[in-house]
Amino acid sequence: MNQLTKTAFDLRPDLHVETEGEFQGWRTWKRDNFETLAGPFYHRMDANGRITCAFRVAKKHLNGSGNVHGGCFMTFADYCLFALAAVELQGPAVTVSFSSEFLDAAREGELIECTGEVTRAGGSLIFVRGMLSSGDRALFTFSGTIKRVKRKASPPPNA
């Protein structure tokens, strides 16, 4: 992994590195209140620059049938879009499209992992695809498009 990749991956000001427990050394972001409430979700980069995301299924992630709620998978996958694209991102961005396929169910206690890739990164759009799995079981596939956005300047006081 080159230094530029590491710098881009570690650039976000709201980055938090877990110091305890199962996800010690993994990273997460603290700025997104919904993801913080829905998660916690984590990501890390290996020595080859490959990004993996993960979370452990808790009771709060389950639907009425005792399986991971589809909205939880979708929320985690949206988190993964940004983690997988972290090297390409150089500032704020938003999800502009997202599609997914539900393949199998997951239950409380399972470790859900995501692997994926950036399929194309242009001037303003980044295309990403990924898969959620538990062990050898594929659970959910997704693809999405992220748009880089420029922050608008704050209006002058009393404008």
mmCIF file of C-alpha atoms in Angstrom:
data_model
loop_
_atom_site.group_PDB
_atom_site.id
_atom_site.type_symbol
_atom_site.label_atom_id
_atom_site.label_comp_id
_atom_site.label_asym_id
_atom_site.label_seq_id
_atom_site.Cartn_x
_atom_site.Cartn_y
_atom_site.Cartn_z
ATOM 1 C CA MET A 1 0.000 0.000 0.000
ATOM 2 C CA ASN A 2 1.546 3.306 -0.996
ATOM 3 C CA GLN A 3 1.546 6.370 1.242
ATOM 4 C CA LEU A 4 -0.964 8.262 -0.940
ATOM 5 C CA THR A 5 -3.503 5.456 -0.557
ATOM 6 C CA LYS A 6 -2.991 5.356 3.202
ATOM 7 C CA THR A 7 -3.329 9.136 3.450
ATOM 8 C CA ALA A 8 -6.556 9.185 1.408
ATOM 9 C CA PHE A 9 -7.986 6.331 3.471
ATOM 10 C CA ASP A 10 -7.208 8.062 6.765
ATOM 11 C CA LEU A 11 -8.156 11.599 5.723
ATOM 12 C CA ARG A 12 -11.710 12.014 7.093
ATOM 13 C CA PRO A 13 -11.843 14.261 10.165
ATOM 14 C CA ASP A 14 -14.543 12.110 11.823
ATOM 15 C CA LEU A 15 -12.502 8.914 11.570
ATOM 16 C CA HIS A 16 -12.468 6.776 14.708
ATOM 17 C CA VAL A 17 -10.177 3.773 15.235
ATOM 18 C CA GLU A 18 -11.664 1.185 17.606
ATOM 19 C CA THR A 19 -9.368 0.497 20.559
ATOM 20 C CA GLU A 20 -11.133 -2.471 22.189
ATOM 21 C CA GLY A 21 -13.092 -5.624 21.512
ATOM 22 C CA GLU A 22 -13.693 -7.670 18.401
ATOM 23 C CA PHE A 23 -13.119 -4.733 16.048
ATOM 24 C CA GLN A 24 -9.972 -3.362 17.688
ATOM 25 C CA GLY A 25 -7.919 -1.571 15.015
ATOM 26 C CA TRP A 26 -10.882 -1.284 12.605
ATOM 27 C CA ARG A 27 -12.101 2.162 11.548
ATOM 28 C CA THR A 28 -15.525 3.790 11.573
ATOM 29 C CA TRP A 29 -16.916 7.273 11.025
ATOM 30 C CA LYS A 30 -18.699 9.197 13.752
ATOM 31 C CA ARG A 31 -20.295 12.065 11.787
ATOM 32 C CA ASP A 32 -23.275 10.156 10.378
ATOM 33 C CA ASN A 33 -25.786 9.913 13.229
ATOM 34 C CA PHE A 34 -27.999 7.359 11.464
ATOM 35 C CA GLU A 35 -25.127 4.976 10.677
ATOM 36 C CA THR A 36 -23.840 5.319 14.239
ATOM 37 C CA LEU A 37 -27.292 4.428 15.593
ATOM 38 C CA ALA A 38 -27.874 1.598 13.084
ATOM 39 C CA GLY A 39 -24.368 0.102 13.406
ATOM 40 C CA PRO A 40 -21.768 0.122 14.589
ATOM 41 C CA PHE A 41 -20.243 -0.580 11.167
ATOM 42 C CA TYR A 42 -16.481 -0.907 10.613
ATOM 43 C CA HIS A 43 -13.926 -1.027 7.805
ATOM 44 C CA ARG A 44 -10.221 -1.731 7.398
ATOM 45 C CA MET A 45 -7.623 -1.860 4.662
ATOM 46 C CA ASP A 46 -5.212 -4.773 4.359
ATOM 47 C CA ALA A 47 -1.564 -4.520 3.294
ATOM 48 C CA ASN A 48 -2.608 -4.961 -0.368
ATOM 49 C CA GLY A 49 -5.034 -2.015 -0.225
ATOM 50 C CA ARG A 50 -8.155 -4.223 -0.191
ATOM 51 C CA ILE A 51 -10.964 -2.873 1.968
ATOM 52 C CA THR A 52 -13.225 -5.071 4.086
ATOM 53 C CA CYS A 53 -16.241 -3.829 6.041
ATOM 54 C CA ALA A 54 -17.980 -5.702 8.852
ATOM 55 C CA PHE A 55 -20.490 -5.691 11.674
ATOM 56 C CA ARG A 56 -21.736 -8.218 14.212
ATOM 57 C CA VAL A 57 -25.512 -8.811 14.087
ATOM 58 C CA ALA A 58 -27.227 -7.712 17.303
ATOM 59 C CA LYS A 59 -30.878 -7.962 18.305
ATOM 60 C CA LYS A 60 -31.480 -4.364 17.147
ATOM 61 C CA HIS A 61 -30.598 -5.406 13.558
ATOM 62 C CA LEU A 62 -33.391 -8.011 13.333
ATOM 63 C CA ASN A 63 -36.845 -7.887 11.790
ATOM 64 C CA GLY A 64 -39.965 -9.531 13.249
ATOM 65 C CA SER A 65 -38.932 -12.920 11.827
ATOM 66 C CA GLY A 66 -35.592 -12.902 13.638
ATOM 67 C CA ASN A 67 -33.534 -12.254 10.494
ATOM 68 C CA VAL A 68 -31.418 -9.202 9.697
ATOM 69 C CA HIS A 69 -33.790 -6.474 8.531
ATOM 70 C CA GLY A 70 -33.450 -5.655 4.839
ATOM 71 C CA GLY A 71 -33.069 -1.980 5.707
ATOM 72 C CA CYS A 72 -30.098 -2.877 7.908
ATOM 73 C CA PHE A 73 -28.396 -4.640 4.987
ATOM 74 C CA MET A 74 -29.101 -1.621 2.776
ATOM 75 C CA THR A 75 -27.804 0.836 5.377
ATOM 76 C CA PHE A 76 -24.645 -1.202 5.882
ATOM 77 C CA ALA A 77 -24.155 -1.508 2.108
ATOM 78 C CA ASP A 78 -24.438 2.286 1.741
ATOM 79 C CA TYR A 79 -21.772 2.649 4.437
ATOM 80 C CA CYS A 80 -19.682 0.154 2.450
ATOM 81 C CA LEU A 81 -20.029 2.228 -0.747
ATOM 82 C CA PHE A 82 -18.101 5.020 0.942
ATOM 83 C CA ALA A 83 -15.570 2.753 2.653
ATOM 84 C CA LEU A 84 -14.827 0.930 -0.619
ATOM 85 C CA ALA A 85 -14.472 4.275 -2.423
ATOM 86 C CA ALA A 86 -12.468 5.934 0.384
ATOM 87 C CA VAL A 87 -9.237 5.951 -1.608
ATOM 88 C CA GLU A 88 -10.971 7.710 -4.522
ATOM 89 C CA LEU A 89 -12.894 10.236 -2.432
ATOM 90 C CA GLN A 90 -11.183 13.541 -1.830
ATOM 91 C CA GLY A 91 -13.997 15.339 -0.064
ATOM 92 C CA PRO A 92 -17.716 15.133 0.517
ATOM 93 C CA ALA A 93 -19.957 12.947 -1.637
ATOM 94 C CA VAL A 94 -23.502 11.589 -1.762
ATOM 95 C CA THR A 95 -25.117 8.380 -2.980
ATOM 96 C CA VAL A 96 -27.028 9.080 -6.209
ATOM 97 C CA SER A 97 -28.057 5.531 -7.120
ATOM 98 C CA PHE A 98 -28.207 2.217 -5.316
ATOM 99 C CA SER A 99 -29.465 -1.226 -6.331
ATOM 100 C CA SER A 100 -29.397 -4.492 -4.443
ATOM 101 C CA GLU A 101 -30.363 -8.148 -4.421
ATOM 102 C CA PHE A 102 -31.255 -10.121 -1.296
ATOM 103 C CA LEU A 103 -29.789 -13.631 -1.532
ATOM 104 C CA ASP A 104 -30.052 -15.173 1.942
ATOM 105 C CA ALA A 105 -30.961 -14.336 5.536
ATOM 106 C CA ALA A 106 -28.647 -13.750 8.489
ATOM 107 C CA ARG A 107 -29.353 -14.192 12.202
ATOM 108 C CA GLU A 108 -28.297 -12.673 15.492
ATOM 109 C CA GLY A 109 -24.637 -13.237 16.357
ATOM 110 C CA GLU A 110 -23.398 -13.658 12.784
ATOM 111 C CA LEU A 111 -20.448 -11.656 11.484
ATOM 112 C CA ILE A 112 -21.451 -9.864 8.282
ATOM 113 C CA GLU A 113 -18.563 -8.869 6.021
ATOM 114 C CA CYS A 114 -18.447 -6.868 2.820
ATOM 115 C CA THR A 115 -15.913 -6.962 0.040
ATOM 116 C CA GLY A 116 -16.138 -5.053 -3.198
ATOM 117 C CA GLU A 117 -14.469 -2.707 -5.579
ATOM 118 C CA VAL A 118 -14.603 0.581 -7.356
ATOM 119 C CA THR A 119 -15.458 -0.302 -10.953
ATOM 120 C CA ARG A 120 -14.870 3.195 -12.302
ATOM 121 C CA ALA A 121 -13.953 6.584 -10.876
ATOM 122 C CA GLY A 122 -14.463 9.647 -13.030
ATOM 123 C CA GLY A 123 -14.334 13.356 -12.384
ATOM 124 C CA SER A 124 -17.551 13.532 -10.380
ATOM 125 C CA LEU A 125 -18.973 9.987 -10.255
ATOM 126 C CA ILE A 126 -17.618 6.843 -8.591
ATOM 127 C CA PHE A 127 -19.171 3.446 -9.386
ATOM 128 C CA VAL A 128 -18.936 0.719 -6.733
ATOM 129 C CA ARG A 129 -20.120 -2.866 -6.351
ATOM 130 C CA GLY A 130 -19.968 -5.232 -3.431
ATOM 131 C CA MET A 131 -21.229 -8.327 -1.684
ATOM 132 C CA LEU A 132 -22.224 -8.999 1.907
ATOM 133 C CA SER A 133 -21.524 -12.466 3.251
ATOM 134 C CA SER A 134 -21.437 -14.486 6.434
ATOM 135 C CA GLY A 135 -18.715 -17.104 6.263
ATOM 136 C CA ASP A 136 -19.097 -18.784 2.868
ATOM 137 C CA ARG A 137 -22.750 -17.696 2.441
ATOM 138 C CA ALA A 138 -23.487 -14.836 0.052
ATOM 139 C CA LEU A 139 -26.262 -12.728 1.600
ATOM 140 C CA PHE A 140 -26.675 -9.560 -0.441
ATOM 141 C CA THR A 141 -25.160 -7.963 -3.534
ATOM 142 C CA PHE A 142 -25.256 -4.277 -4.389
ATOM 143 C CA SER A 143 -24.000 -1.607 -6.699
ATOM 144 C CA GLY A 144 -24.125 2.125 -6.324
ATOM 145 C CA THR A 145 -22.960 5.431 -7.663
ATOM 146 C CA ILE A 146 -21.446 8.156 -5.522
ATOM 147 C CA LYS A 147 -21.273 11.777 -6.663
ATOM 148 C CA ARG A 148 -18.525 14.029 -5.409
ATOM 149 C CA VAL A 149 -19.988 17.327 -4.231
ATOM 150 C CA LYS A 150 -18.461 20.694 -3.603
ATOM 151 C CA ARG A 151 -19.377 22.355 -0.371
ATOM 152 C CA LYS A 152 -21.190 25.609 -0.935
ATOM 153 C CA ALA A 153 -19.648 28.639 0.659
ATOM 154 C CA SER A 154 -21.516 29.911 3.673
ATOM 155 C CA PRO A 155 -23.474 33.068 2.955
ATOM 156 C CA PRO A 156 -22.012 36.204 4.480
ATOM 157 C CA PRO A 157 -23.561 37.241 7.809
ATOM 158 C CA ASN A 158 -26.701 39.356 7.447
ATOM 159 C CA ALA A 159 -27.046 38.430 3.781
#
